[in-house]
Tab-separated table of C-alpha atoms (C1' of nucleotides) and ligand atoms in Angstrom:
chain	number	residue	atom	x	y	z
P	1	UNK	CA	4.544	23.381	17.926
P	2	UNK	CA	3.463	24.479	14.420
P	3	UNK	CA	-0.068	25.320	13.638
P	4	UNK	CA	-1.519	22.088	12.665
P	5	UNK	CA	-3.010	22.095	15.861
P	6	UNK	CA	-5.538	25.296	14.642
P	7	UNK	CA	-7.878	26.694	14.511
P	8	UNK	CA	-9.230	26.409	17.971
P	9	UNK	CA	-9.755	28.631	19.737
P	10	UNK	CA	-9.155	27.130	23.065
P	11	UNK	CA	-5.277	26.383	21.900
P	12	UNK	CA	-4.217	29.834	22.082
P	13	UNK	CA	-3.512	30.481	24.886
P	14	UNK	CA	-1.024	27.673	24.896
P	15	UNK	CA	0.261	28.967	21.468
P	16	UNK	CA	0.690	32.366	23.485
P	17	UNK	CA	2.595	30.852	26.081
P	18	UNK	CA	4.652	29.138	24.046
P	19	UNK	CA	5.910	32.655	22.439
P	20	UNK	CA	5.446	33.891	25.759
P	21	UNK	CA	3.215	35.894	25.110
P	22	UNK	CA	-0.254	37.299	26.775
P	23	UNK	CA	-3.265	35.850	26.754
P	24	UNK	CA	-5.630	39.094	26.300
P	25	UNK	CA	-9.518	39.681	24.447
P	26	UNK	CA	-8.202	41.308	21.796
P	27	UNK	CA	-6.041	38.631	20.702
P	28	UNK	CA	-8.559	36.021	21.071
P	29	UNK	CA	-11.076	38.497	19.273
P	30	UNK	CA	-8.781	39.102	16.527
P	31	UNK	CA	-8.193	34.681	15.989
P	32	UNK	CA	-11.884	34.603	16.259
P	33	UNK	CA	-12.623	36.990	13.452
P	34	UNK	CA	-10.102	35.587	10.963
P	35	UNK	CA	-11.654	31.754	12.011
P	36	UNK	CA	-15.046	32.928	11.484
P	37	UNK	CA	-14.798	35.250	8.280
P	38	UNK	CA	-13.090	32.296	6.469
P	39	UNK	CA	-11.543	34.345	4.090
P	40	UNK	CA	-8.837	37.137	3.670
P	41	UNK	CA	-9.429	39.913	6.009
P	42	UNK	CA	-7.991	43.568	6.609
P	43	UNK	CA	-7.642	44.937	10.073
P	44	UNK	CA	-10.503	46.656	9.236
P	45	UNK	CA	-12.690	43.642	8.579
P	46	UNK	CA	-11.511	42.765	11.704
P	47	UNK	CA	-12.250	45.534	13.576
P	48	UNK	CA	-15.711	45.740	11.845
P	49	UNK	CA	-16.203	41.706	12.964
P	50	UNK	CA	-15.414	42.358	16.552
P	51	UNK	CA	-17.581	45.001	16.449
P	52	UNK	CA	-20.742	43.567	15.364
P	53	UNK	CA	-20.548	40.941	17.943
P	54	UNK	CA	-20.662	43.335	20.692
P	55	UNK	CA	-17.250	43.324	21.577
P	56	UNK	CA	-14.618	46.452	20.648
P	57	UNK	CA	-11.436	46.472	19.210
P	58	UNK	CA	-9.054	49.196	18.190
P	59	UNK	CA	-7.756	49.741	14.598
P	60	UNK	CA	-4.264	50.295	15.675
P	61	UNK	CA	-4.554	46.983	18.168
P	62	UNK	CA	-5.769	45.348	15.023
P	63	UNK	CA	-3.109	45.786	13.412
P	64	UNK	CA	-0.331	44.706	16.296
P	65	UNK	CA	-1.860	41.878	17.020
P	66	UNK	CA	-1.615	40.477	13.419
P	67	UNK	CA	2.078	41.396	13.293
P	68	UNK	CA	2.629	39.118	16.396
P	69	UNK	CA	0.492	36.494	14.930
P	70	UNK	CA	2.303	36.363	11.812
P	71	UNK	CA	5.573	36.444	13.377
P	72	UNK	CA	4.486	33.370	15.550
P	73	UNK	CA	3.086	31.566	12.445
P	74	UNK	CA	-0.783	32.302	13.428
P	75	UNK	CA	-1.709	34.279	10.188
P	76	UNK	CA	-0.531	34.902	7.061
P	77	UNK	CA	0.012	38.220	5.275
P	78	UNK	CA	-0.563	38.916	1.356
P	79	UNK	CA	2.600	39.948	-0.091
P	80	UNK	CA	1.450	43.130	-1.495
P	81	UNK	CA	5.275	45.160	-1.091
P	82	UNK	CA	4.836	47.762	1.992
P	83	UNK	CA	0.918	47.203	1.692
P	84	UNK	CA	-0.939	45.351	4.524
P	85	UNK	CA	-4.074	44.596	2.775
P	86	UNK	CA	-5.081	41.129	3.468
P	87	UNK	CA	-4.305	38.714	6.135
P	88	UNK	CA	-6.168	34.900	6.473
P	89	UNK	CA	-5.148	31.984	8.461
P	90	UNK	CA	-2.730	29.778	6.104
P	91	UNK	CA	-3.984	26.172	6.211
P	92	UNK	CA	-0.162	25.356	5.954
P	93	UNK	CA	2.418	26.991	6.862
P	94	UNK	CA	4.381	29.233	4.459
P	95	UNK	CA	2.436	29.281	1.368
P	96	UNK	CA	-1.067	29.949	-0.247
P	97	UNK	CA	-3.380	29.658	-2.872
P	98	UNK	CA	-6.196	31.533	-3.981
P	99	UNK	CA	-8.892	31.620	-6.339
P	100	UNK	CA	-10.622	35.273	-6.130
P	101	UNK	CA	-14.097	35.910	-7.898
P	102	UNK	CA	-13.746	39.374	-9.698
P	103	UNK	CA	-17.727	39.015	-10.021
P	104	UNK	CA	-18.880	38.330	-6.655
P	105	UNK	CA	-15.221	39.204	-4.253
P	106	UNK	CA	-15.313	35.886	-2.968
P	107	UNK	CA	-12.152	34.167	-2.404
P	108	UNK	CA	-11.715	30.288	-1.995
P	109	UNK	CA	-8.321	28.964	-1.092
P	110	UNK	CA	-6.822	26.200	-2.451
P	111	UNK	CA	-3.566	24.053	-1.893
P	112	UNK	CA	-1.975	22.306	-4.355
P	113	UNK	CA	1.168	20.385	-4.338
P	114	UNK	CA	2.466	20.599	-8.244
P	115	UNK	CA	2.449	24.104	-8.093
P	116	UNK	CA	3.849	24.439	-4.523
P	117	UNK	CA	6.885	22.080	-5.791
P	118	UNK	CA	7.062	24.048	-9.062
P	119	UNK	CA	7.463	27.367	-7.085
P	120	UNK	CA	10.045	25.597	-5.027
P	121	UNK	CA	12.066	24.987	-7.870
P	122	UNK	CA	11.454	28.764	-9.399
P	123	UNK	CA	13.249	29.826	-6.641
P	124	UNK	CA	15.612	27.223	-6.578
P	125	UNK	CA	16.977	27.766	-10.180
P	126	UNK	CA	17.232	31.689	-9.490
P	127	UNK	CA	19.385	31.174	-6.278
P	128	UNK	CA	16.376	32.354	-4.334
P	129	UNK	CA	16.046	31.135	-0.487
P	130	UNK	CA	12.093	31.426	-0.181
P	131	UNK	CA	10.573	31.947	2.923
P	132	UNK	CA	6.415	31.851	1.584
P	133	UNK	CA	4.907	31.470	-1.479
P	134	UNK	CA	1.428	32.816	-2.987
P	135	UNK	CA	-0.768	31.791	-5.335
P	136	UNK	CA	-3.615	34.403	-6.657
P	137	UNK	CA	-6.044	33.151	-9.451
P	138	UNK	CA	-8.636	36.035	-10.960
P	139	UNK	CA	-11.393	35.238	-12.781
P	140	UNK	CA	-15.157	34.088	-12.435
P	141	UNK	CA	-16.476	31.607	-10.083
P	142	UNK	CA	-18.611	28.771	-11.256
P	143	UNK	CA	-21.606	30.091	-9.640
P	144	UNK	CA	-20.855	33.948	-11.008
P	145	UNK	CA	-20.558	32.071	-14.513
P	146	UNK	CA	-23.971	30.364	-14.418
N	1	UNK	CA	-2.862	43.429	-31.576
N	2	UNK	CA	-1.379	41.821	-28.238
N	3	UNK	CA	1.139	43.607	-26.527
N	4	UNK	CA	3.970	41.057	-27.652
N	5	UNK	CA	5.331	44.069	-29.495
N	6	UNK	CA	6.134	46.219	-26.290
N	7	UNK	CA	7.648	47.426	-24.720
N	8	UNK	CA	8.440	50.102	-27.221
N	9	UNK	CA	7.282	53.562	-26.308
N	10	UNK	CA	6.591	54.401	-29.780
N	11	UNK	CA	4.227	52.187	-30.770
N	12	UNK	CA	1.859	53.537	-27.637
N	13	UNK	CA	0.433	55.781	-29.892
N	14	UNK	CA	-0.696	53.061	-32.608
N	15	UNK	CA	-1.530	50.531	-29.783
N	16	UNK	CA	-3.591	54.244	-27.895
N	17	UNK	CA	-5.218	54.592	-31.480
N	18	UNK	CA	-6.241	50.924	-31.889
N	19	UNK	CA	-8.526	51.645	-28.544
N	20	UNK	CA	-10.012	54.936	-29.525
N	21	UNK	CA	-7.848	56.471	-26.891
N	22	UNK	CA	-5.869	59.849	-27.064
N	23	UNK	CA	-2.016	59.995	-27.032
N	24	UNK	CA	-0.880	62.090	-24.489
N	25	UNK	CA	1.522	63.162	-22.484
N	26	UNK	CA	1.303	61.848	-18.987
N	27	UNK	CA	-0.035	58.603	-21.004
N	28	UNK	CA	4.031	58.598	-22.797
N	29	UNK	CA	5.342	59.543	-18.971
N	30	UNK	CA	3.766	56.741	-17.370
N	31	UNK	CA	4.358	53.849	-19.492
N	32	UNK	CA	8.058	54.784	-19.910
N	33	UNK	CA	8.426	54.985	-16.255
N	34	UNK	CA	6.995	51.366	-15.999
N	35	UNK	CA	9.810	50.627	-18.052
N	36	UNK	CA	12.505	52.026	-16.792
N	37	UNK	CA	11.788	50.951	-13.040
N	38	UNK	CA	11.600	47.663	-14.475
N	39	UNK	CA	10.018	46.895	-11.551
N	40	UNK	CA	6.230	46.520	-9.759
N	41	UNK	CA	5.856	50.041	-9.176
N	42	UNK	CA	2.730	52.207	-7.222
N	43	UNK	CA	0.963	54.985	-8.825
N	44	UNK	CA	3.380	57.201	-6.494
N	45	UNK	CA	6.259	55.719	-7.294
N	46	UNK	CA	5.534	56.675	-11.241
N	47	UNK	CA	4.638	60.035	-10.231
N	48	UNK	CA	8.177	60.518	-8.506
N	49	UNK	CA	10.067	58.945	-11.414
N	50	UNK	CA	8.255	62.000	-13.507
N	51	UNK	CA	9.144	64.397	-11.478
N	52	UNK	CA	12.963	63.044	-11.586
N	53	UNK	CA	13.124	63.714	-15.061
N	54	UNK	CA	12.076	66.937	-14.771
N	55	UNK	CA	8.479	66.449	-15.793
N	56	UNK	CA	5.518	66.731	-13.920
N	57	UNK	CA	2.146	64.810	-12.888
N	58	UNK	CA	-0.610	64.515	-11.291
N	59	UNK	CA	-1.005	61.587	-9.006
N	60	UNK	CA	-5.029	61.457	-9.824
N	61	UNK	CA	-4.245	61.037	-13.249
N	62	UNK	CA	-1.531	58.293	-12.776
N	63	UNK	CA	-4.683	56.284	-10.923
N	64	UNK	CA	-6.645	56.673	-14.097
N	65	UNK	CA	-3.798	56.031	-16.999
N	66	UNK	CA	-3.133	52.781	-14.942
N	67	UNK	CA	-6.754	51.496	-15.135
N	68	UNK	CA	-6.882	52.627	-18.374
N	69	UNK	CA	-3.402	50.548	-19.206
N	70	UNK	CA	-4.806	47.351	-17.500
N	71	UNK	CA	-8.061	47.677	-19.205
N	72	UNK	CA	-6.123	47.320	-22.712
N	73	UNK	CA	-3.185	45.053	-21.412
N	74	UNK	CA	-0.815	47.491	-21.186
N	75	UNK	CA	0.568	47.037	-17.375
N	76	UNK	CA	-0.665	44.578	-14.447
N	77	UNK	CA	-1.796	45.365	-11.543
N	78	UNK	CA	-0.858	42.941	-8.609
N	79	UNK	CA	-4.148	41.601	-7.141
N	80	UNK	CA	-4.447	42.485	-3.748
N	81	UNK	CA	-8.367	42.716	-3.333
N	82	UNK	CA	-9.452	45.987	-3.001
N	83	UNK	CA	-5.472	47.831	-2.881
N	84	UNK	CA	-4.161	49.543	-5.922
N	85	UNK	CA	-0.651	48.855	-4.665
N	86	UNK	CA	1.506	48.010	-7.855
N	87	UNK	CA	1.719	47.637	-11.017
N	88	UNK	CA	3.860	46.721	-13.888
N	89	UNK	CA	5.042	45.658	-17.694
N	90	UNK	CA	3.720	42.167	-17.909
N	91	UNK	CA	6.241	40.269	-20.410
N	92	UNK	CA	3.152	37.960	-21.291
N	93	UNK	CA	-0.550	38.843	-21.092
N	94	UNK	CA	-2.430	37.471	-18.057
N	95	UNK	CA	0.260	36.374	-15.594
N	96	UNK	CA	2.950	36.902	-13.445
N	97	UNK	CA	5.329	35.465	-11.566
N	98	UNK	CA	7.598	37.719	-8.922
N	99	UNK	CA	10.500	36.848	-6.574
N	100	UNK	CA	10.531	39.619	-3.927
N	101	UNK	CA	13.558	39.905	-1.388
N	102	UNK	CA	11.823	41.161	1.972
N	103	UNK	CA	15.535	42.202	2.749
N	104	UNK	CA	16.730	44.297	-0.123
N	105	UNK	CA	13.442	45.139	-1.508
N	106	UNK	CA	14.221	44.366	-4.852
N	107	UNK	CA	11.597	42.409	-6.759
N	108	UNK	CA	12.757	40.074	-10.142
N	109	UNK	CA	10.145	38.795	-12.715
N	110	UNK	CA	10.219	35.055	-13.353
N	111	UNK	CA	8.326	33.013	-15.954
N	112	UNK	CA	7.697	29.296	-15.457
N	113	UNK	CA	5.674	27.334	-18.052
N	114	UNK	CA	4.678	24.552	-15.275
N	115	UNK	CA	3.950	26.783	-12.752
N	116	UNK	CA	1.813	28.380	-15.572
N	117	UNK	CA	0.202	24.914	-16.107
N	118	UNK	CA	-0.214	23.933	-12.649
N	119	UNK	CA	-2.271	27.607	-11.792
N	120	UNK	CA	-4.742	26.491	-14.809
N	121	UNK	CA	-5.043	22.971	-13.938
N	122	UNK	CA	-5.961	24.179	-10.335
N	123	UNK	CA	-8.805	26.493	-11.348
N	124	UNK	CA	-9.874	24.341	-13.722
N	125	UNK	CA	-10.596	21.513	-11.594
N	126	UNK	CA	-12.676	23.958	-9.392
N	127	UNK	CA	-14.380	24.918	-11.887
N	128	UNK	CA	-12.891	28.722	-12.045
N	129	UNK	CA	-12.930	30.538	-15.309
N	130	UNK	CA	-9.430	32.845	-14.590
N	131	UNK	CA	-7.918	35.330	-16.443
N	132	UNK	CA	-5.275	36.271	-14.611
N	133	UNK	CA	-2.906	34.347	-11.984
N	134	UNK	CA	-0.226	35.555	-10.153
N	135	UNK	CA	2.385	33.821	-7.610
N	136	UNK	CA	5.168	35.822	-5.818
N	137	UNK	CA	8.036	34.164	-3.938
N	138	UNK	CA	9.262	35.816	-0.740
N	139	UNK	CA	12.264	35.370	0.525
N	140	UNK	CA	15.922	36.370	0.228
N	141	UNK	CA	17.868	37.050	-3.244
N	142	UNK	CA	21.268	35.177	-3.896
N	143	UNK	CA	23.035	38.988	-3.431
N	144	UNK	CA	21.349	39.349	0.437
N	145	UNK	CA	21.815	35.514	1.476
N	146	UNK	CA	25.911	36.143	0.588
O	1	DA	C1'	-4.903	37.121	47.309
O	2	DC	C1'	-1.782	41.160	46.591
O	3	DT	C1'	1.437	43.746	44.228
O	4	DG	C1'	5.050	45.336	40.907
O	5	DT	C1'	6.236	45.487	36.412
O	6	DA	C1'	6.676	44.714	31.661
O	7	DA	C1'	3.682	44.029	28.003
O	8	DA	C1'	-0.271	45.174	25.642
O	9	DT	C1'	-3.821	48.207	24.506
O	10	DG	C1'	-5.939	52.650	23.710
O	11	DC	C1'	-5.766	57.193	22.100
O	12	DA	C1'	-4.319	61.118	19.357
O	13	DA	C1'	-1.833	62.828	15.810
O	14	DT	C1'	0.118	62.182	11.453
O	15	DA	C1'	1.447	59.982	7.092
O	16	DT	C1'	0.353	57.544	3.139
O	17	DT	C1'	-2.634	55.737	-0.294
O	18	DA	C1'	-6.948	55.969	-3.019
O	19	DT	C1'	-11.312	57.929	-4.706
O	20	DT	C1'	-14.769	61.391	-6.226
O	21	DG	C1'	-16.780	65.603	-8.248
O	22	DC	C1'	-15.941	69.364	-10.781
O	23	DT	C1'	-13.191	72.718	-13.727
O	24	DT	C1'	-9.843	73.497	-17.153
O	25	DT	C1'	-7.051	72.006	-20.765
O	26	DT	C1'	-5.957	69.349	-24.803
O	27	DA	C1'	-5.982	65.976	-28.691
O	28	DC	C1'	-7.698	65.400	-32.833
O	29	DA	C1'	-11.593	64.841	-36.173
O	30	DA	C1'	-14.105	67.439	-39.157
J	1	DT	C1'	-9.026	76.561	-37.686
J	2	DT	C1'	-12.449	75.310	-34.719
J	3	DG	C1'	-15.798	72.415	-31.934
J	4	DT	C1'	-16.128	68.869	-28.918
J	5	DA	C1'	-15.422	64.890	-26.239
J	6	DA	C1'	-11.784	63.058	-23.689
J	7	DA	C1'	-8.254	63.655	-20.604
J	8	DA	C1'	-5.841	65.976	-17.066
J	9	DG	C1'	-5.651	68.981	-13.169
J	10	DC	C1'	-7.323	70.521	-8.833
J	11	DA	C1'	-9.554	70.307	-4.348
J	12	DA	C1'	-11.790	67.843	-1.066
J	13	DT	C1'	-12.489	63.650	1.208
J	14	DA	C1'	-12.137	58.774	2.368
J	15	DA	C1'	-9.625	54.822	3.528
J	16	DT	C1'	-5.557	52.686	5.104
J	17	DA	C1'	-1.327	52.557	7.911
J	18	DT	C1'	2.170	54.162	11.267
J	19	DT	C1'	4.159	56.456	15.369
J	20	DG	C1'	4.671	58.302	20.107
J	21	DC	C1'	2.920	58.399	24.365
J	22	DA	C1'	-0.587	57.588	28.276
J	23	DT	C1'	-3.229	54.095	30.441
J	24	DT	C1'	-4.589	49.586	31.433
J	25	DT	C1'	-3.858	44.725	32.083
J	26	DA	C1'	-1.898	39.979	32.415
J	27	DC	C1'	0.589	37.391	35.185
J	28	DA	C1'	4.994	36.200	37.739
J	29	DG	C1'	6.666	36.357	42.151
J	30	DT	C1'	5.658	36.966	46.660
S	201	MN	MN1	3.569	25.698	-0.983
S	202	MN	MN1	0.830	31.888	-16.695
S	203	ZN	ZN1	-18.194	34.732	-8.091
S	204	ZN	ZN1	17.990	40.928	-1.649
DNA sequence: ACTGTAAATGCAATATTATTGCTTTTACAA
DNA sequence: TTGTAAAAGCAATAATATTGCATTTACAGT
């Protein structure tokens, strides 16, 4: 179990199972996609991704399929309160950290242990049982700054 | 200059002034909704506290006041790439820290000076210029776990 | 292999959220 | 008081997200 064993491709439909759930092309499409664009994603990225490789996908599909992911522990969802926005794979389970480039829109993800432990305790002291954490860091990438 | 001295609806006009910017109505209605929600609130949600009190705006216009707001540090706009979503009072220019209960809904503002420290020490050793970082918690508050 | 069935997907309609161009109104400096 | 640029309103449209129902599909059991 758990997700350490990702991302390939070729494990999902054991991950599937597992949940006991279907093996179909537009989950494998949709795992594909958010392997491949290596960075935060909306279904509509998706959709777009699946797309341009010849293959077709439906918006509404899309966004199923990353529901059932995320319930299963595939992908993770942005915490953006009743907005869907932006879903990646997590390369841990249950938190995230990102460095976005307001310049150039690219987003590099980052994992770092201090400030997972220091959120930990946040929610400690307030009495709060957390579930997933997040990270986001604006500014200007080192290449955007030279 | 700073917004240190907010949040005090009546120094919007000095602080509107100080940015060659006019002092206007909707511009009074939207901050002191951000106040009184006291909570990360979308452009829609503003417009429907207005409307409660008895006043009235349009929803274009919220948009634009909260652009204009985050360009001069007024309110903060929760980064989700690309999504207007929410926004809110920051209690200290340039970061944020939120504890949202996915079970209640209810969101509560933290501020941790390590977590602080640990979100500049990570950009910094990528060599990330930020100006802003932001971490929310999810989970469930003390109220919804008893 | 075939078949029945629940699960998954597709499709259509609708709701919500966000942006754009243009007109009208308003703040405020002169 | 008045002229003018800025701001707000309005209308249209785009983008994002959800819901209900029809159709297709994976796959368990035969
Ligand atoms: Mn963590
Ligand atoms: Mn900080
Ligand atoms: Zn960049
Ligand atoms: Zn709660």
């Amino acid at each position: 179990m758990g997700i350490s064993n990702f991302p390939m491709i070729t494990s999902l439909r054991t991950t599937l199972k597992e949940h006991g759930l279907k093996d179909t092309q537009p989950r494998r499409f949709v795992l594909q996609a958010l392997e491949k664009l290596k960075k935060p994603a909306s279904p509509y990225d998706i959709q777009k991704w699946v797309d341009a490789k010849g293959g077709s996908i439906n918006a509404v599909t899309v966004y199923r399929i990353i529901e059932t992911f995320m319930r299963i522990g595939l992908v993770h969802r942005h915490p953006c309160d009743g907005h869907f926005s932006l879903c990646s794979m997590p390369h841990k389970k249950g938190h995230h950290g990102f460095l976005h480039c307001t310049s150039c829109g690219k987003t590099q993800e980052f994992h770092d242990e201090q400030l997972c432990k220091a959120e930990e305790r946040v929610a400690r002291t307030l009495k709060f049982r957390s579930s997933t954490h997040v990270s986001e860091i604006l500014g200007t990438c080192a290449a955007c700054a030279a």
